Short mmCIF file of C-alpha atoms in Angstrom, two decimals:
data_model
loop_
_atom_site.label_atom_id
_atom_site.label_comp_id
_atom_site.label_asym_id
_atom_site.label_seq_id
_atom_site.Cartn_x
_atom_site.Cartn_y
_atom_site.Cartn_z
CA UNK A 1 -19.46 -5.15 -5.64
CA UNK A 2 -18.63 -2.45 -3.89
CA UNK A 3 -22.13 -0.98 -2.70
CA UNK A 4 -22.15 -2.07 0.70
CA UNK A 5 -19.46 0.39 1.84
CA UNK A 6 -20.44 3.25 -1.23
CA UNK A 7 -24.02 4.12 -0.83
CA UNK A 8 -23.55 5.45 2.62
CA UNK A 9 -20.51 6.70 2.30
CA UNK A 10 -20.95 10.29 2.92
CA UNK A 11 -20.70 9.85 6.33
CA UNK A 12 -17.02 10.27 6.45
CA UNK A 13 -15.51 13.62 7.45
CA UNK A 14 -13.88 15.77 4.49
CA UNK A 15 -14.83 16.92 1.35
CA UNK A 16 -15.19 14.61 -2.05
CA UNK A 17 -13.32 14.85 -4.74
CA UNK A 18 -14.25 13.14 -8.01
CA UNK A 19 -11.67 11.63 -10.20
CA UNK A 20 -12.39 12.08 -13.67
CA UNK A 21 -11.87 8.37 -14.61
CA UNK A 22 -13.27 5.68 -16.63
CA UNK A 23 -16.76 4.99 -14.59
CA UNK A 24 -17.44 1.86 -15.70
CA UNK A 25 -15.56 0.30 -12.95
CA UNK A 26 -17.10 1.32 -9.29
CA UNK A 27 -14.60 3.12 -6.95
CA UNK A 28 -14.72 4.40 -3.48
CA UNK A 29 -14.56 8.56 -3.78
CA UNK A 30 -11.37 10.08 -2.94
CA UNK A 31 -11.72 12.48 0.10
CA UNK A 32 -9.20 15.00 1.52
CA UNK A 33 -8.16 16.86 4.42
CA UNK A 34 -6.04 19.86 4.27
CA UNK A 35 -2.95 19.41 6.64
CA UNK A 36 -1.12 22.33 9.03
CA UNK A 37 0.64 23.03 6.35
CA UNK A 38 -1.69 23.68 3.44
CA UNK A 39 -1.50 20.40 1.56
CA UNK A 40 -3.99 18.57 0.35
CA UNK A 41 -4.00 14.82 2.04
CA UNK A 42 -6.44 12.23 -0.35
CA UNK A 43 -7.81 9.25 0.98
CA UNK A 44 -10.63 6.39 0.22
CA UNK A 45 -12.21 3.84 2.13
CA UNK A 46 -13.53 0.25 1.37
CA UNK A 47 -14.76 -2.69 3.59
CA UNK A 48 -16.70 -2.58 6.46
CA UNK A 49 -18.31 1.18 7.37
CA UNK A 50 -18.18 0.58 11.20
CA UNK A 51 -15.15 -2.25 11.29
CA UNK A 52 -11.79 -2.03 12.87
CA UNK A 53 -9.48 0.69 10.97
CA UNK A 54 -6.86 -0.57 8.69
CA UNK A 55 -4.27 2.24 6.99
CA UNK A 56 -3.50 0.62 3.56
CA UNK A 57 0.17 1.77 2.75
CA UNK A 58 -0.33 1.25 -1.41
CA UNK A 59 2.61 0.14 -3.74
CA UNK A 60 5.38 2.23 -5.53
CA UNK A 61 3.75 2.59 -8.24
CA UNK A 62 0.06 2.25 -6.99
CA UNK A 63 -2.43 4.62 -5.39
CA UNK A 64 -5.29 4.34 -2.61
CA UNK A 65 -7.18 2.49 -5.23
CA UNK A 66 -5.76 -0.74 -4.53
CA UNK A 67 -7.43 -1.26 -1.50
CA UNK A 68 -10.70 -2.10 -4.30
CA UNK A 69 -8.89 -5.54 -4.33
CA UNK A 70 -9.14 -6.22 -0.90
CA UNK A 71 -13.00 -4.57 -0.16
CA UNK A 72 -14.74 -7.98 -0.04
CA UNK A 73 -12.47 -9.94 2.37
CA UNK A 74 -12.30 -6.88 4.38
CA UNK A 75 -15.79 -6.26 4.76
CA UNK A 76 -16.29 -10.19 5.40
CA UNK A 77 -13.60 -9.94 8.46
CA UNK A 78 -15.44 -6.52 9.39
CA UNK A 79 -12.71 -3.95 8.94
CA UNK A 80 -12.58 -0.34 7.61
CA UNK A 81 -9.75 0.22 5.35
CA UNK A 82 -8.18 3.66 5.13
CA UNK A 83 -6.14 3.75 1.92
CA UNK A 84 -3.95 6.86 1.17
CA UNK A 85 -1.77 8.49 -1.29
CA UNK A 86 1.30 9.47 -0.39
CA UNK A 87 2.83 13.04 -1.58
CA UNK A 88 2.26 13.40 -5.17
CA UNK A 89 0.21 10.67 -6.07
CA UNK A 90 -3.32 10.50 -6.89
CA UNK A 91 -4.76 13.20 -5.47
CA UNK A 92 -2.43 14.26 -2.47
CA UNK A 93 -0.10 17.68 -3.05
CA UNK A 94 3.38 17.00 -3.36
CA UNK A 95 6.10 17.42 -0.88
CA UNK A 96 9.90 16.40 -0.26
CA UNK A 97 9.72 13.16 2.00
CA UNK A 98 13.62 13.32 3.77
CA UNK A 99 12.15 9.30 4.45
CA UNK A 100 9.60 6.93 4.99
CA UNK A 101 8.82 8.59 8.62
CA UNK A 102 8.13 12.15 7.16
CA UNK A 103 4.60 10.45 5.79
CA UNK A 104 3.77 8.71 9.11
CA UNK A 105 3.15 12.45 10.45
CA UNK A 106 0.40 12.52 7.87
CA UNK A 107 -1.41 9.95 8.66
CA UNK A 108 -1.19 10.62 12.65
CA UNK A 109 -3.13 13.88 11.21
CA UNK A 110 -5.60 11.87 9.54
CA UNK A 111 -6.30 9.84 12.54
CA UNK A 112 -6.99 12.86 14.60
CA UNK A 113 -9.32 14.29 11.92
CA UNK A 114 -11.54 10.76 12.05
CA UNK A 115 -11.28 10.67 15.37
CA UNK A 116 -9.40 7.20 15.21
CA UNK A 117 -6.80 6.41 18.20
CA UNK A 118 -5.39 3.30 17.10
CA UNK A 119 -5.47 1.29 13.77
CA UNK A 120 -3.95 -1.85 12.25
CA UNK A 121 -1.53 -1.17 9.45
CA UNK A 122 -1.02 -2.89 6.10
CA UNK A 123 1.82 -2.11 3.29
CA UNK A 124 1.39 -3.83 -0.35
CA UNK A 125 5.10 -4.11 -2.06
CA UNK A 126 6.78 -0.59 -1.53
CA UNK A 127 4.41 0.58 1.04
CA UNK A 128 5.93 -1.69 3.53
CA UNK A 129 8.75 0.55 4.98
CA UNK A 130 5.64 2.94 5.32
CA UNK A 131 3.71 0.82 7.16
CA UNK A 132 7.01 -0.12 9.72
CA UNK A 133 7.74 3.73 9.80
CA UNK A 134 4.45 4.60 10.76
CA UNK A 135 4.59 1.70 13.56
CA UNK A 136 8.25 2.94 14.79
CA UNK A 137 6.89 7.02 14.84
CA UNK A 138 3.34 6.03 16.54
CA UNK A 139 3.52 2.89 18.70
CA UNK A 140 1.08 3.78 20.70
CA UNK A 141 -1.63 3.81 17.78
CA UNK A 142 -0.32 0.74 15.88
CA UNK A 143 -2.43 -2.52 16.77
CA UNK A 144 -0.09 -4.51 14.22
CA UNK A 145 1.54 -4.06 10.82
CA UNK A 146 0.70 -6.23 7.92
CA UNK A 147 3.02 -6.56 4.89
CA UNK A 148 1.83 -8.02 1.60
CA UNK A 149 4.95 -8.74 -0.66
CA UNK A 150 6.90 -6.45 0.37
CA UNK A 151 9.76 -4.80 -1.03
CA UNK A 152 11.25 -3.18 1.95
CA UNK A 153 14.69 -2.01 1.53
CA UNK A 154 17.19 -2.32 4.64
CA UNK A 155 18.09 -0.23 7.94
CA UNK A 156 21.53 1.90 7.75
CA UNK A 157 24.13 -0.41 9.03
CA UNK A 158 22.72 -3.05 6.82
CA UNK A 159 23.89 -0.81 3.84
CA UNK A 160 26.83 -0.72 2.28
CA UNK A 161 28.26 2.18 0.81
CA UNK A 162 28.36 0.40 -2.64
CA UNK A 163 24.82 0.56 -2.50
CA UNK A 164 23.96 4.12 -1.52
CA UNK A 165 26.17 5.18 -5.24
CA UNK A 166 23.89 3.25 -6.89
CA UNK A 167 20.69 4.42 -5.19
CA UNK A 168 22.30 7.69 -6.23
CA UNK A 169 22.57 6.56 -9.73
CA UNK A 170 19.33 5.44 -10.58
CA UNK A 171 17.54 7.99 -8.81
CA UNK A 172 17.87 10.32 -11.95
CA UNK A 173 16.98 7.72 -14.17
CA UNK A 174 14.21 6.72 -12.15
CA UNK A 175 12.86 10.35 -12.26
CA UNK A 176 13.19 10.76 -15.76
CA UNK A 177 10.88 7.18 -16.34
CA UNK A 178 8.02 7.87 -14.31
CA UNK A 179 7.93 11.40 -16.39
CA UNK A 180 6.73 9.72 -19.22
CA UNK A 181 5.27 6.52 -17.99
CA UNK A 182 1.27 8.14 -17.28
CA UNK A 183 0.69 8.57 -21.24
CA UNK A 184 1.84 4.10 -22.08
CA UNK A 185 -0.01 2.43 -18.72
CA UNK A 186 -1.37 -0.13 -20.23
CA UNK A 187 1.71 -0.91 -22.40
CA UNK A 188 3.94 -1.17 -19.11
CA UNK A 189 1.69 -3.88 -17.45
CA UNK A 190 1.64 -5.54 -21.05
CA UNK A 191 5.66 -5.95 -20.32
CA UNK A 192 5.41 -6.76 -16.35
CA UNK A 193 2.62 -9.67 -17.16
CA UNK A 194 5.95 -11.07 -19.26
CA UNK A 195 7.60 -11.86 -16.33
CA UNK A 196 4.60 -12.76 -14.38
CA UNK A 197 4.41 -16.64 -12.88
CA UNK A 198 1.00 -18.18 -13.91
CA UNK A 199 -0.51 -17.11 -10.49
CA UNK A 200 0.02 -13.68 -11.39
CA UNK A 201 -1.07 -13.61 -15.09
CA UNK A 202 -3.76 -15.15 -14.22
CA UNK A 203 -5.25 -12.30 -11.85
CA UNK A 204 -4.28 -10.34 -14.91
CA UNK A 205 -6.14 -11.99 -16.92
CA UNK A 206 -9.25 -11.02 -14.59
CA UNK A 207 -11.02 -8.31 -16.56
CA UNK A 208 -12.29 -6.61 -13.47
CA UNK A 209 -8.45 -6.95 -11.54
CA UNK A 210 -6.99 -5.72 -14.93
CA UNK A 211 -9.45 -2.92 -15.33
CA UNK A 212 -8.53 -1.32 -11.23
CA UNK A 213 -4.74 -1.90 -12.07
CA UNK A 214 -5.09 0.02 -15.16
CA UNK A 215 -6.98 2.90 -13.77
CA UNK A 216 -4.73 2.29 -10.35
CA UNK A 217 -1.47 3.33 -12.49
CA UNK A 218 -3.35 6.39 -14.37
CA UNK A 219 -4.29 7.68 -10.77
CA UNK A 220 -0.76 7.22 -9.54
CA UNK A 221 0.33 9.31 -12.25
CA UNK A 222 -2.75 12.27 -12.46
CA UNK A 223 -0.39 14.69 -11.08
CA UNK A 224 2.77 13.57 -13.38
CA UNK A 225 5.45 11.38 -12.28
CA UNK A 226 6.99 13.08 -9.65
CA UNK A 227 5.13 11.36 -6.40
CA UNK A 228 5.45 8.08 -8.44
CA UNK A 229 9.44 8.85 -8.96
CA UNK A 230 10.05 9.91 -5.24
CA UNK A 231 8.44 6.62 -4.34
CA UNK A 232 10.70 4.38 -5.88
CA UNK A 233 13.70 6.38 -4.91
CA UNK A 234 12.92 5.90 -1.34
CA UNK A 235 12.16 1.91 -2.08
CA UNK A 236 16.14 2.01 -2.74
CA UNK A 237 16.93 4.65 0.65
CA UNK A 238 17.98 3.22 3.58
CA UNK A 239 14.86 3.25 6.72
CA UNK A 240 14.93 6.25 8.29
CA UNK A 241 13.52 4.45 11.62
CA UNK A 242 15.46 1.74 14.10
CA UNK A 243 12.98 -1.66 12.88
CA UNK A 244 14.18 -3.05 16.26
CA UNK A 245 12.13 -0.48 17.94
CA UNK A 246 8.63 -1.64 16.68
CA UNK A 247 6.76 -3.14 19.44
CA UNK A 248 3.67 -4.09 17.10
CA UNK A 249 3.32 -7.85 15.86
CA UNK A 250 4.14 -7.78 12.26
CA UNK A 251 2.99 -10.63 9.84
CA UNK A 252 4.81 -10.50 6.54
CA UNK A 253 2.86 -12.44 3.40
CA UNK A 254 4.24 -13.25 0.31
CA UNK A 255 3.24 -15.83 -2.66
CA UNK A 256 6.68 -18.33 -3.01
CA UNK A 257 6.56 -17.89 -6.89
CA UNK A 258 6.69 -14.25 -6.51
CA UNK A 259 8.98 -12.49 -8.86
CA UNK A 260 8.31 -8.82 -8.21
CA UNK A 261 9.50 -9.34 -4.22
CA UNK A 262 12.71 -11.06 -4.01
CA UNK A 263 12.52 -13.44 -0.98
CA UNK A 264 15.84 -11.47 0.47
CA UNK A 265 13.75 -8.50 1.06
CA UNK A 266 11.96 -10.80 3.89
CA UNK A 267 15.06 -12.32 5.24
CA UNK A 268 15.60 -8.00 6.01
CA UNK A 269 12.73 -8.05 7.85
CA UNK A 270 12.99 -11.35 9.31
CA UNK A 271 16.55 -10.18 10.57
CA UNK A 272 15.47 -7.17 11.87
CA UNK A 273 12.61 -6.66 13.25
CA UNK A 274 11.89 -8.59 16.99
CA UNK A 275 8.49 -9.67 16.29
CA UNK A 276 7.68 -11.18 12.89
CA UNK A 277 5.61 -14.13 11.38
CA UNK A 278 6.89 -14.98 7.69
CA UNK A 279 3.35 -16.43 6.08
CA UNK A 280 4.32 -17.94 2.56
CA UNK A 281 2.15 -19.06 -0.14
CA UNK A 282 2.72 -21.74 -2.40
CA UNK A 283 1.90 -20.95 -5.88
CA UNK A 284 1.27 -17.53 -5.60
CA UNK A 285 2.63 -14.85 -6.36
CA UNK A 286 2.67 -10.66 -6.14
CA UNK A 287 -0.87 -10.48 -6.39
CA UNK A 288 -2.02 -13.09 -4.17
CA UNK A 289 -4.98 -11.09 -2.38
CA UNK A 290 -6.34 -9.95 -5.15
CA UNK A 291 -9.36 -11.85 -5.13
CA UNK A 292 -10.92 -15.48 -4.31
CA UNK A 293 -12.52 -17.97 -6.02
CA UNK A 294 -14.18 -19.12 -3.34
CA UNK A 295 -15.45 -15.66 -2.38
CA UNK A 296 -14.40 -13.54 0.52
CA UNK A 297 -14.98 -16.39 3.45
CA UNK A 298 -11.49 -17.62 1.76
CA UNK A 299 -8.65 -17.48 0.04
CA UNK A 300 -5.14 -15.59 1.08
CA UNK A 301 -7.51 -12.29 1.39
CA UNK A 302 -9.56 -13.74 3.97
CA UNK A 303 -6.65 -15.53 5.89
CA UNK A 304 -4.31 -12.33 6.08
CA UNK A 305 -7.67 -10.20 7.73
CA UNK A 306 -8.16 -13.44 9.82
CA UNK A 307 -4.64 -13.10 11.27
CA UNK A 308 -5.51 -9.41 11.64
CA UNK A 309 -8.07 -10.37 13.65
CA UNK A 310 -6.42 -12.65 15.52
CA UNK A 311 -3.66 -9.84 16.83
CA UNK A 312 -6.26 -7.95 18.00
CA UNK A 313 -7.34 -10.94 20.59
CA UNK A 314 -3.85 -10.67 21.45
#
């Protein structure tokens, strides 16, 4: 499935590494670029070799190899997708993130090392506020954002201080779950398909979808839980960034029977950022883009790259 973009894949700058995971499933190799500082950044890339860039902001609990679900649609709609793990996760060395903006440095670095001057941006679920921070820190370089069900949290003066105890509440327990939660993967997405709507267990159900989400949450978790933990604390932080300040054209997607994004999070962004399109789904749900079974010419997948598109023309 994924040949197109693999067999010639060495041309990218940086080094390989190889994940030492289940190869039965296909997967783009992880590459890395060692920042100012001394960490190690880790990327992949899927879809088109010589198409438009796309950053892929992954989930909370995710790493760069969700972008596997959206290779075919991509690579239909001819764009490269960039997909990379944040501090911690998969294969990129830790740091302290103060907020959401501290990684949009990162991936300004990244640009420079592939010689890249402007990209689209796309954030699945807790990668939103990534995507929008990156967009706020790096205007210049942001041809539009792209959100996929997101869960987004809220700027400052939308917060009350209620909220911020609580955020400082569950933080600890939050850290103390994602500990443990590498060595029972596949019995956590046995509980979330509970709670699933049909859409969703359905793309579950999907051998080859189940297969990448397994292995997905293993890599998230490769290093421990500690990227995985600071994730989802910062899903709960308020934005470090003024969302009234983003200039790009952001298109926000999300399936209406969705139970993992809660349709307030888009009334945030609908509220607060000056130039939004809400693109809702019937029947779908968190998972929406994972896949077509009409192939890549269609489905949510295609229509979300054809919109990309389309902002590009603008």
């Amino acid at each position: 499935m994924f040949a197109r973009f693999r067999d010639d894949s060495f041309y990218l700058p940086g080094s390989v590494v190889t994940p030492d995971n289940d190869l039965s499933l296909p997967q783009a190799p992880a590459r890395h670029l060692t920042l100012d500082d001394g960490r190690r950044l880790s990327w992949c890339e899927t879809g088109h070799r010589h198409g438009y860039p796309l950053i892929y902001f992954h989930s909370q609990a995710g790493s760069r190899l969700e972008a596997e679900l959206l290779h075919d649609a991509a690579f239909a709609a001819g764009f490269r997708v960039i997909a990379v793990d944040r501090p911690g996760i998969g294969c990129s060395d830790f740091k302290k993130l103060r907020g959401h903006s501290d990684f949009a440095h990162d991936i300004a670095a990244l640009l420079r090392h592939l010689g890249i001057n402007r990209a689209g941006t796309m954030g699945w679920d807790g990668g939103a506020a990534f995507a929008l921070a990156f967009g706020h820190c790096y205007p210049g370089q942001t041809a539009f954002v792209t959100l996929l069900a997101p869960v987004a949290g809220r700027p400052v003066a939308r917060r009350r201080t209620g909220v911020r105890m609580l955020t400082a509440l569950v933080s600890a327990f939050v850290y103390a779950r994602h500990r443990v939660r590498g060595s029972r993967v596949e019995q956590c997405l046995a509980r979330l398909r509970e709670g699933l709507c049909y859409a969703d267990r359905k793309q579950f159900d999907n051998p080859w979808i189940y297969r990448l989400l397994v292995r997905d949450a293993n890599e998230a978790v490769r290093q421990g839980g500690r990227g995985v933990a600071q994730d989802s604390v910062l899903s709960l932080a308020d934005w470090d960034f003024e969302p009234a300040a983003i200039t790009a054209p952001v298109d926000v997607w999300r399936g209406r029977a969705d139970t993992l994004s809660a349709f307030c999070h888009v009334r945030v962004l609908q509220e607060a950022l000056p130039n939004v399109t809400l693109h809702s789904i019937p029947g779908q749900g968190h998972f929406f883009f994972a896949g077509s079974e009409a192939g890549a010419a269609s489905g949510p997948a295609a229509d979300i790259f054809r919109y990309a598109r389309s902002a590009l023309r603008a």
